[in-house]
Short mmCIF file of C-alpha atoms in Angstrom, two decimals:
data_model
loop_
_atom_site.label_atom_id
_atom_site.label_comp_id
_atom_site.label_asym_id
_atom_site.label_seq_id
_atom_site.Cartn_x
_atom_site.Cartn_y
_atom_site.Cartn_z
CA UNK A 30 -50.81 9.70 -39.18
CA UNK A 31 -49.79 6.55 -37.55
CA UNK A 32 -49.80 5.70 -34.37
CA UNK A 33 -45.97 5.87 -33.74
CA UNK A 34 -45.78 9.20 -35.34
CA UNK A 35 -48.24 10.01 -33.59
CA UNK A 36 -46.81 9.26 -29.94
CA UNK A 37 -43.70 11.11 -31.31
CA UNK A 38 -45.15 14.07 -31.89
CA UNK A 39 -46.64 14.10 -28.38
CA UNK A 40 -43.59 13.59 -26.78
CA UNK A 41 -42.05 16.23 -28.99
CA UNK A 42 -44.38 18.39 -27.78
CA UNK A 43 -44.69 17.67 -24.68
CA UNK A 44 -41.00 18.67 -24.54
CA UNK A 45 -41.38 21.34 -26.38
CA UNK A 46 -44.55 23.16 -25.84
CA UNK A 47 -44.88 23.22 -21.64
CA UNK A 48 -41.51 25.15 -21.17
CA UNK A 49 -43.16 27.99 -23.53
CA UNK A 50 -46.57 28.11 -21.77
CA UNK A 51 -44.41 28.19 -18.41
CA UNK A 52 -42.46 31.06 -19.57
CA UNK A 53 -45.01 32.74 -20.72
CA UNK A 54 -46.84 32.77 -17.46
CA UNK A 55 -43.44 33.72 -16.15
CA UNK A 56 -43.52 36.76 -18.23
CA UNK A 57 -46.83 37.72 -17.94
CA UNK A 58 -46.16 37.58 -13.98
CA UNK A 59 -43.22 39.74 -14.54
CA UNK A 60 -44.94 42.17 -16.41
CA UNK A 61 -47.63 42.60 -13.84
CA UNK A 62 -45.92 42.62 -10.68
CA UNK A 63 -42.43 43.05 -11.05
CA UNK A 64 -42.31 45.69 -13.26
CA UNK A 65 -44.02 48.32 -11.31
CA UNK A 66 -40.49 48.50 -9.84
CA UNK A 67 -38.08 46.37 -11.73
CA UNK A 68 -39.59 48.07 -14.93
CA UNK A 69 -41.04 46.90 -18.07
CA UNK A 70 -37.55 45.70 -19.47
CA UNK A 71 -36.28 44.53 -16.04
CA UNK A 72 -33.50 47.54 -15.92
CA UNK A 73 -34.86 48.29 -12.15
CA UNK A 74 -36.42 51.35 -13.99
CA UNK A 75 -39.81 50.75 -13.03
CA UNK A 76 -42.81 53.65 -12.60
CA UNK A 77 -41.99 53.65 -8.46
CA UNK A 78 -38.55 54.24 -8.84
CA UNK A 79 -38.42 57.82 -8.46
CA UNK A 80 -39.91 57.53 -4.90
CA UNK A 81 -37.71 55.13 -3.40
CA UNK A 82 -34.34 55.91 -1.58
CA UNK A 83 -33.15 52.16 -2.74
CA UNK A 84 -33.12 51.45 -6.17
CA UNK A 85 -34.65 47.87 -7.26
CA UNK A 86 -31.91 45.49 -9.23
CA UNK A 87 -31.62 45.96 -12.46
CA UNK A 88 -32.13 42.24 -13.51
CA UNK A 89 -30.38 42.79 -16.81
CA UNK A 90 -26.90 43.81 -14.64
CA UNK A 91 -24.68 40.28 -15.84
CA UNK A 92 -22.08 40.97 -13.57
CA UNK A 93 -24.62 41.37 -10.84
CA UNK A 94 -26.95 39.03 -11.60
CA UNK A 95 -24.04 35.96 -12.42
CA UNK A 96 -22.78 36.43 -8.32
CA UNK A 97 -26.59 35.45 -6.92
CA UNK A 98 -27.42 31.85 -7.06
CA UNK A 99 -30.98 30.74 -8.32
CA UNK A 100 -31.69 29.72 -4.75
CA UNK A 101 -30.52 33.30 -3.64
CA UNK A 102 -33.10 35.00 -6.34
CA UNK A 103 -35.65 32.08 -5.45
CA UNK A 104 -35.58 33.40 -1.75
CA UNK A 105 -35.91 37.20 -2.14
CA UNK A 106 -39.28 36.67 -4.23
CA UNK A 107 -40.55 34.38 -1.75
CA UNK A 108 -39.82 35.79 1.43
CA UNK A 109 -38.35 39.19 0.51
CA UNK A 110 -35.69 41.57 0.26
CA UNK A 111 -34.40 40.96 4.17
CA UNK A 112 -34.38 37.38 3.24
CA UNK A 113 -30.90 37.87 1.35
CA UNK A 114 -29.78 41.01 3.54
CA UNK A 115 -31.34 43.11 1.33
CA UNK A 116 -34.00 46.11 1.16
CA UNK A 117 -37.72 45.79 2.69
CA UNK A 118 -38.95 47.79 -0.44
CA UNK A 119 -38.66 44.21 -1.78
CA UNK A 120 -41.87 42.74 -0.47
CA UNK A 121 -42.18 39.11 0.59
CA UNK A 122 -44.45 37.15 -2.56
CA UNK A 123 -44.85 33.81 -1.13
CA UNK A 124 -48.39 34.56 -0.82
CA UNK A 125 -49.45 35.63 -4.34
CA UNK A 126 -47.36 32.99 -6.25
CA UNK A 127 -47.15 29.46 -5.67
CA UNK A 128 -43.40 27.61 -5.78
CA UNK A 129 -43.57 27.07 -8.96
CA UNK A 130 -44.99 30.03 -10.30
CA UNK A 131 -41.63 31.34 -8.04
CA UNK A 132 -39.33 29.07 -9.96
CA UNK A 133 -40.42 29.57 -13.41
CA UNK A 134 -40.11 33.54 -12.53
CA UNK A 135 -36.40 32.86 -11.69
CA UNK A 136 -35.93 30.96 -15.08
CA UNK A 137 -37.40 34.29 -16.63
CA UNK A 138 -35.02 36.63 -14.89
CA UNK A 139 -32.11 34.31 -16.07
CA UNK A 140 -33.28 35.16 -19.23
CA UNK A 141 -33.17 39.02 -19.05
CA UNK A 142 -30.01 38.54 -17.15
CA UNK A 143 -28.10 35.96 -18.29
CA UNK A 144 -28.72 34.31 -21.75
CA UNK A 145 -25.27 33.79 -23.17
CA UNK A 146 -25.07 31.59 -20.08
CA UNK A 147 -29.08 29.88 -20.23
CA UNK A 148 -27.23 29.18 -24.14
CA UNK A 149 -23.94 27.98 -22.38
CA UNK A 150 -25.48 25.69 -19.65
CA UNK A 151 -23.69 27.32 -16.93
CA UNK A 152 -25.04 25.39 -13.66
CA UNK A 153 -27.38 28.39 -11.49
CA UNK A 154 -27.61 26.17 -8.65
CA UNK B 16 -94.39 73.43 -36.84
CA UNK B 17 -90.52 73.50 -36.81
CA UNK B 18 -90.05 74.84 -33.64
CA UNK B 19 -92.24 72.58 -32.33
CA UNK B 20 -90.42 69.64 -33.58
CA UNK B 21 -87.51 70.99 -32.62
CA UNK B 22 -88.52 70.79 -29.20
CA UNK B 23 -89.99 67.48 -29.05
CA UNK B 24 -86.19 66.34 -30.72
CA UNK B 25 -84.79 68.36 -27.61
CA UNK B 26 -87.41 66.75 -25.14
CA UNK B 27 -86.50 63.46 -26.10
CA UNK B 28 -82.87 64.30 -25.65
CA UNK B 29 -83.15 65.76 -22.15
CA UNK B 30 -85.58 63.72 -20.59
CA UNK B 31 -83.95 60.35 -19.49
CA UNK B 32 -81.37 63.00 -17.41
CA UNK B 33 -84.56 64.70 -16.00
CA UNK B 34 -86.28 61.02 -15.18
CA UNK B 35 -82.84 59.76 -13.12
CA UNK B 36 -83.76 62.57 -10.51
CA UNK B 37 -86.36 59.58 -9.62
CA UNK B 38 -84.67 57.02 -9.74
CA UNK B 39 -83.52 54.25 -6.60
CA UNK B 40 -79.82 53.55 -5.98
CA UNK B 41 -79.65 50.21 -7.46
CA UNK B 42 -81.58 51.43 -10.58
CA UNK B 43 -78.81 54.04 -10.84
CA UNK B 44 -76.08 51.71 -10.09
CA UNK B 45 -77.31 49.40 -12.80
CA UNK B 46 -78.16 51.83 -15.76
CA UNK B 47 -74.99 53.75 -15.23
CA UNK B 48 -71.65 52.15 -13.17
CA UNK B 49 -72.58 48.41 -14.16
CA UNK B 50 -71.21 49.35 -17.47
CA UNK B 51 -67.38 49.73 -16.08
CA UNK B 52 -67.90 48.62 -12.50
CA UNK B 53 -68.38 44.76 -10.97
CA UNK B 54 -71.57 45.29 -9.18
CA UNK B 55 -71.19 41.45 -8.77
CA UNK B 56 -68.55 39.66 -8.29
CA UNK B 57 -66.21 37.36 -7.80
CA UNK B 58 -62.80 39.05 -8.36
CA UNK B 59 -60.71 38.17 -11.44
CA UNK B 60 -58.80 35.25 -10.50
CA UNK B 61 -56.74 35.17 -13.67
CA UNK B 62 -53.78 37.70 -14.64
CA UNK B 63 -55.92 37.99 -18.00
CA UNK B 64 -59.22 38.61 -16.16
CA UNK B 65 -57.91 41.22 -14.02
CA UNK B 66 -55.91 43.17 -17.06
CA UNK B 67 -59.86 43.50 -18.62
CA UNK B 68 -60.60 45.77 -15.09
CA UNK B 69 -61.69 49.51 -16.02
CA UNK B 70 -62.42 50.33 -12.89
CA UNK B 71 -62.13 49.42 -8.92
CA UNK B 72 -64.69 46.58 -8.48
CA UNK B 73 -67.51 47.32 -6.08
CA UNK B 74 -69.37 44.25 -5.57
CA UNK B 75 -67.98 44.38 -2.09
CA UNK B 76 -68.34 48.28 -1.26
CA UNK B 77 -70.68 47.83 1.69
CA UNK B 78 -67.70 46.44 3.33
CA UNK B 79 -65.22 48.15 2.46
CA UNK B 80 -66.20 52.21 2.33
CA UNK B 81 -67.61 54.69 4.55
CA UNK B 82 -71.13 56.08 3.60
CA UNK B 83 -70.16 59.43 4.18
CA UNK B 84 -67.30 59.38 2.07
CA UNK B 85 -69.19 57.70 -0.65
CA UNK B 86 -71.75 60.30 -0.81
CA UNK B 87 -68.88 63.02 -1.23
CA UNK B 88 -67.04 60.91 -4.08
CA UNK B 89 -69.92 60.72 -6.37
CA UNK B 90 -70.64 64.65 -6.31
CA UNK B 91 -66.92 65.34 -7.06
CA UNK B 92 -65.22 62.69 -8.44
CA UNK B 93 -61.17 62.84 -8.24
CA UNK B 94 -58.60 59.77 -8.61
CA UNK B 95 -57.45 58.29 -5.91
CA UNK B 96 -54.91 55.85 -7.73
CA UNK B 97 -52.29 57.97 -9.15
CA UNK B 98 -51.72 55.02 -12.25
CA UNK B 99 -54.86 53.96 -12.33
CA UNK B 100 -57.31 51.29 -11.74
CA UNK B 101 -55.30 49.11 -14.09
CA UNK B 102 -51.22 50.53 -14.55
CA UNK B 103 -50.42 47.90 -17.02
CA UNK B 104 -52.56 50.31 -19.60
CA UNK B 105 -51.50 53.62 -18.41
CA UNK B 106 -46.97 53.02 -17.90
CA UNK B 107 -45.16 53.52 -20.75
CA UNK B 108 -41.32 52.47 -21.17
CA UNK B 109 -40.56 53.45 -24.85
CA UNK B 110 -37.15 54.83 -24.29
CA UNK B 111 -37.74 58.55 -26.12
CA UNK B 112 -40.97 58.73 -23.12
CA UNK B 113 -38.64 57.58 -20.15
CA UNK B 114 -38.13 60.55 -17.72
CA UNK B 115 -34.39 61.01 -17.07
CA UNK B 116 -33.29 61.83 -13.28
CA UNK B 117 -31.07 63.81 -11.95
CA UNK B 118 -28.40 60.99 -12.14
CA UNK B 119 -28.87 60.64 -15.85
CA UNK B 120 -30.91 57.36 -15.49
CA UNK B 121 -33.96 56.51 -17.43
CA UNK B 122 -37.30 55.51 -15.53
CA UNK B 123 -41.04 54.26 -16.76
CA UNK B 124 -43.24 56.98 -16.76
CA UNK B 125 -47.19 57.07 -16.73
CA UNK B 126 -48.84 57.76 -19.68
CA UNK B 127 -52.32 59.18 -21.47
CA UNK B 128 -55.73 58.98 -19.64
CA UNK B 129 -53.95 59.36 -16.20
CA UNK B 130 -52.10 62.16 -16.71
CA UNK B 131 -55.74 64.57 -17.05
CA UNK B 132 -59.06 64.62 -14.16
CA UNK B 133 -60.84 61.50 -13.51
CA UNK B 134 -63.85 61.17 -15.72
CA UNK B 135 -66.45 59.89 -14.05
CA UNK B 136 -70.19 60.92 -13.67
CA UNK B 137 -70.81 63.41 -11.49
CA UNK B 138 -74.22 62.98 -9.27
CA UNK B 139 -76.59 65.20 -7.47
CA UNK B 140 -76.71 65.35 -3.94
CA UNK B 141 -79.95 63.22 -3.51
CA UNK B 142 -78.71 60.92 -6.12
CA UNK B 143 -75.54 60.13 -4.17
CA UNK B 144 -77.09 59.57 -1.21
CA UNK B 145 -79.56 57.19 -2.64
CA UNK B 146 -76.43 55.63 -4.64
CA UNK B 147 -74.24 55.37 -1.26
CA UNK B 148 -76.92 53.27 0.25
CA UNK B 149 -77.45 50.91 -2.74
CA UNK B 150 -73.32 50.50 -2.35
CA UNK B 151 -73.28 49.84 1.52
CA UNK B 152 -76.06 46.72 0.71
CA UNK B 153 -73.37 45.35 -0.95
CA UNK B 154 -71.91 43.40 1.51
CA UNK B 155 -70.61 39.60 0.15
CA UNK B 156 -67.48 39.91 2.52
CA UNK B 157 -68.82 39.92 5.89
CA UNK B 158 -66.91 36.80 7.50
CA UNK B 159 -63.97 38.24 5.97
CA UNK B 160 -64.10 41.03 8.58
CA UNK B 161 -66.01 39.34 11.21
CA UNK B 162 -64.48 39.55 14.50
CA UNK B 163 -62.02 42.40 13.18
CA UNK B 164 -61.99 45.22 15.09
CA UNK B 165 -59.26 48.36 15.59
CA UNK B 166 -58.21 48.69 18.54
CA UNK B 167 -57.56 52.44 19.47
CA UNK B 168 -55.17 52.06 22.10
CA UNK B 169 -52.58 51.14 19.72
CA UNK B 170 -51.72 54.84 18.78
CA UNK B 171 -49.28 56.13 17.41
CA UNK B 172 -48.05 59.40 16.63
CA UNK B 173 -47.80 60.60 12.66
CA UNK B 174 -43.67 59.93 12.72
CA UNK B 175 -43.90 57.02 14.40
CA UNK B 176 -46.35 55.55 12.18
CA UNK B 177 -44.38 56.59 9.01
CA UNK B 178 -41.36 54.84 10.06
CA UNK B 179 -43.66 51.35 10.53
CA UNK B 180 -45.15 51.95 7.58
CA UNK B 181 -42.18 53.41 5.11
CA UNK B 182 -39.44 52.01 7.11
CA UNK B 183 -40.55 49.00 8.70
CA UNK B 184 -42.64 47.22 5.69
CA UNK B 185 -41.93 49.96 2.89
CA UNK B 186 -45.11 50.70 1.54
CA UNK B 187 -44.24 54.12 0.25
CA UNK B 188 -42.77 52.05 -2.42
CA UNK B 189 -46.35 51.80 -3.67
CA UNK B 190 -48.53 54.18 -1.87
CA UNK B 191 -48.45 57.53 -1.32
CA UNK B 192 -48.63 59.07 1.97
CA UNK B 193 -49.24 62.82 1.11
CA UNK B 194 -49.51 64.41 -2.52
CA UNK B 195 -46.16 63.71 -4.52
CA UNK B 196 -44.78 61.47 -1.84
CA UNK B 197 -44.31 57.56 -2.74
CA UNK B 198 -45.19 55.20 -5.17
CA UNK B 199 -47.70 55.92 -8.32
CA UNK B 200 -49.01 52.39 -8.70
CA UNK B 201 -51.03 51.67 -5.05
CA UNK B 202 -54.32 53.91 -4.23
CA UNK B 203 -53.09 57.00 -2.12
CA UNK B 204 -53.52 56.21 1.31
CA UNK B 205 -53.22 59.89 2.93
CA UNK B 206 -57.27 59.56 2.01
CA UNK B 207 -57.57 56.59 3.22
CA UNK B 208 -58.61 57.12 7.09
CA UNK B 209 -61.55 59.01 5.12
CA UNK B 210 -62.41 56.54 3.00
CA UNK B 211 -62.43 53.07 4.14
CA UNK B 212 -63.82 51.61 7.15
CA UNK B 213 -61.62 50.50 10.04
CA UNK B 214 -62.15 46.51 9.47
CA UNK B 215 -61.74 46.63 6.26
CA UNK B 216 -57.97 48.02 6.15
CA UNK B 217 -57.29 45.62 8.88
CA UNK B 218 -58.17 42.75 7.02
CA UNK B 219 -57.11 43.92 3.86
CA UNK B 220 -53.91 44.56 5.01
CA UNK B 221 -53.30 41.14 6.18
CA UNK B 222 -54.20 39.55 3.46
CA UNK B 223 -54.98 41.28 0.12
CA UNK B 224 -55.52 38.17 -1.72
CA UNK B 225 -58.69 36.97 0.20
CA UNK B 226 -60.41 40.40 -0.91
CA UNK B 227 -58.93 40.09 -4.58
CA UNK B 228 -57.08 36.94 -5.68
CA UNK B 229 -54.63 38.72 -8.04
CA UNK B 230 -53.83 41.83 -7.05
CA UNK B 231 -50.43 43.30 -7.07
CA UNK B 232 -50.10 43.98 -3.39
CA UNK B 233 -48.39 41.33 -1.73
CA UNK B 234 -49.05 40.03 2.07
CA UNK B 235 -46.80 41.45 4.07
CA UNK B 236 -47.07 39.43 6.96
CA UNK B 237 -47.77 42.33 9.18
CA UNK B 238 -47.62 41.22 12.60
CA UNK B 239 -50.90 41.94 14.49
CA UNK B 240 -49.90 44.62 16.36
CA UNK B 241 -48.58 46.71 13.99
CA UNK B 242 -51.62 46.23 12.07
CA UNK B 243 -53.25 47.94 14.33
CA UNK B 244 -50.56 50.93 14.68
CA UNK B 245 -50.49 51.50 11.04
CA UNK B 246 -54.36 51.49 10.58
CA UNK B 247 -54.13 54.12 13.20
CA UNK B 248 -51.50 55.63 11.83
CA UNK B 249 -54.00 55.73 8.40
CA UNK B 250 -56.79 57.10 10.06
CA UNK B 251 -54.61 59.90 11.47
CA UNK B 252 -53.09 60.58 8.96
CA UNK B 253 -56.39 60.96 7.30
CA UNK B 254 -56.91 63.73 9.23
CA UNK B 255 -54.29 65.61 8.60
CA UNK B 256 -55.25 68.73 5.02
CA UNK B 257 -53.30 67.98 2.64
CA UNK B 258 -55.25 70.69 0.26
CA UNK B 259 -52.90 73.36 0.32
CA UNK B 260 -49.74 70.75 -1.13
CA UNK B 261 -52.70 69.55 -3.49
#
């Protein structure tokens, strides 16, 4: 391969391949700590559910999920449920993820929530 | 001639059960928990690492459990997380396995190995003293509880303490605080009083991750003093027999 192919192909990759491996640390961070509550498929049907007197979000609710802002869903998984005026049975996370682990977790509830959008490039803020 | 061989067959079956009557704590610990249990350490510090756990790691038990309690356990064995060590294998989400409320909605459900008893091997009485002791050695984690003591004046009465600890921080959603009542996926914590020592909930508590880097309960950010009230309220609670709801 030649060298300029070659430095193409990085670059293609580098575009293409790091968003993947982010959301699939996204997901796999869903799937073990979310979904206890928010459920396997994110449909806020999770294994706890029956116990609580609040029911989690179901993060595949469009018309829900299209009034919160990214900074809104950024902010309950850091610091909470109370954080956005919302339940204490959603526990602050600042402390098991780091920011960005945060950020690429909103990216993956956008995707459960809100792909015709993602598709669209509707701006999250 | 038969008979005789027979035997010897038989013998060589029974025999390594008969020589474990002798054996030390650790020996036991090694030859038959190692196997499933970390007896070492350190705690998975990868989601992948900790989805391979079969069961609770104990490389830190001396600081964490009460002999007496320990001693108890291992003669009769019964689960004490109501999804398991690890959920991710035992919660299943197909749609035709979702249990369906009262409001028509559809919720996970646990699945398969949880659903019986608790297998797990059953020791003698000598045997789980001997093993109890080789557990309580264990004890990597001492500066983690250092300096951490409860402080019993901080008491509070059982309703109190439920609304600081359901209310408050919610962790019903997780844990349940008598038979039936809360969350599946946390260990049940009407046992816990019994179970753990004193320093160790208190430290746990306020921050899970130092004890075990991945784990699913997040840090609350319990202020001190109701860390105190709501180890109280544990140890009370504890106290209270829950064997007739059982």
């Amino acid at each position: 391969m030649n060298p300029i192919k070659f430095l193409f192909t990085v670059a293609a990759l580098m575009f293409v391949a790091s968003p993947a491996v982010h959301a699939e640390e996204a997901y796999l961070n869903y799937k073990t700590y979310c979904m206890q509550c928010h459920g396997m498929h994110g449909k806020g049907d999770g294994v706890n559910v029956p116990a609580m007197n609040i029911l989690p979000r179901d993060h595949s609710d469009n018309k829900y999920m299209m009034k919160r802002t990214n900074t809104d869903i950024y902010k309950a998984i850091k610091f909470g449920g109370p954080a956005i005026n919302k339940s204490v049975r959603m526990p602050p996370w600042g402390d098991t993820f780091t920011d960005q682990e945060i950020t690429e977790l909103v990216g993956h509830i956008r995707s459960l929530c809100c792909e015709k959008e993602l598709v669209r490039g509707v701006n999250f803020k | 001639m038969k008979r005789f061989l027979l035997f010897i067959v038989f013998a060589a079956f029974v025999s390594p059960a008969l020589v474990s009557a002798g054996e030390s704590g650790a020996e036991i610990l090694k030859a038959r928990c190692a196997s499933c249990h970390d007896l070492k350490g350190p705690a998975p510090a990868t989601i992948r690492q900790l989805w391979k756990r079969d069961a609770p790691d104990l490389f830190y038990a001396g600081n964490k459990f009460r002999r007496e309690w320990l001693v108890a356990w291992l003669q009769k064995p019964v689960r004490i997380r109501p999804a398991g060590v690890n959920y991710l294998r035992t919660i299943n989400s197909t749609p035709t396995h979702q249990e369906k409320t009262k409001k028509g909605r559809k919720y996970d459900v646990l699945w398969g190995a949880v659903l019986k008893p608790l297998k797990h091997v059953t020791l003698s009485k000598q045997d789980a003293g001997a093993v109890a002791d080789a557990l309580m050695d264990l004890k990597p984690h001492t500066a983690l509880v250092a300096g951490v003591t409860l402080d019993t004046s901080k008491k509070v009465s059982l309703d109190a303490g439920e609304v600081i600890f359901d209310k408050v921080y919610g962790c019903t959603s997780c844990h349940q605080i008598e038979p039936g009542y809360g969350g599946y996926t946390g260990a049940e914590l009407y046992t816990a009083g019994k179970r753990l020592q004193p320093a160790f909930m208190l430290s746990y508590i306020k921050r899970p991750k130092n004890w075990d880097p991945k784990i699913w309960m997040p840090n609350l950010h319990v202020s001190p003093d109701d860390l105190q009230k709501i180890t109280n309220y544990l140890i009370l609670l504890s106290k209270e027999d829950f064997s007739e709801s059982n």
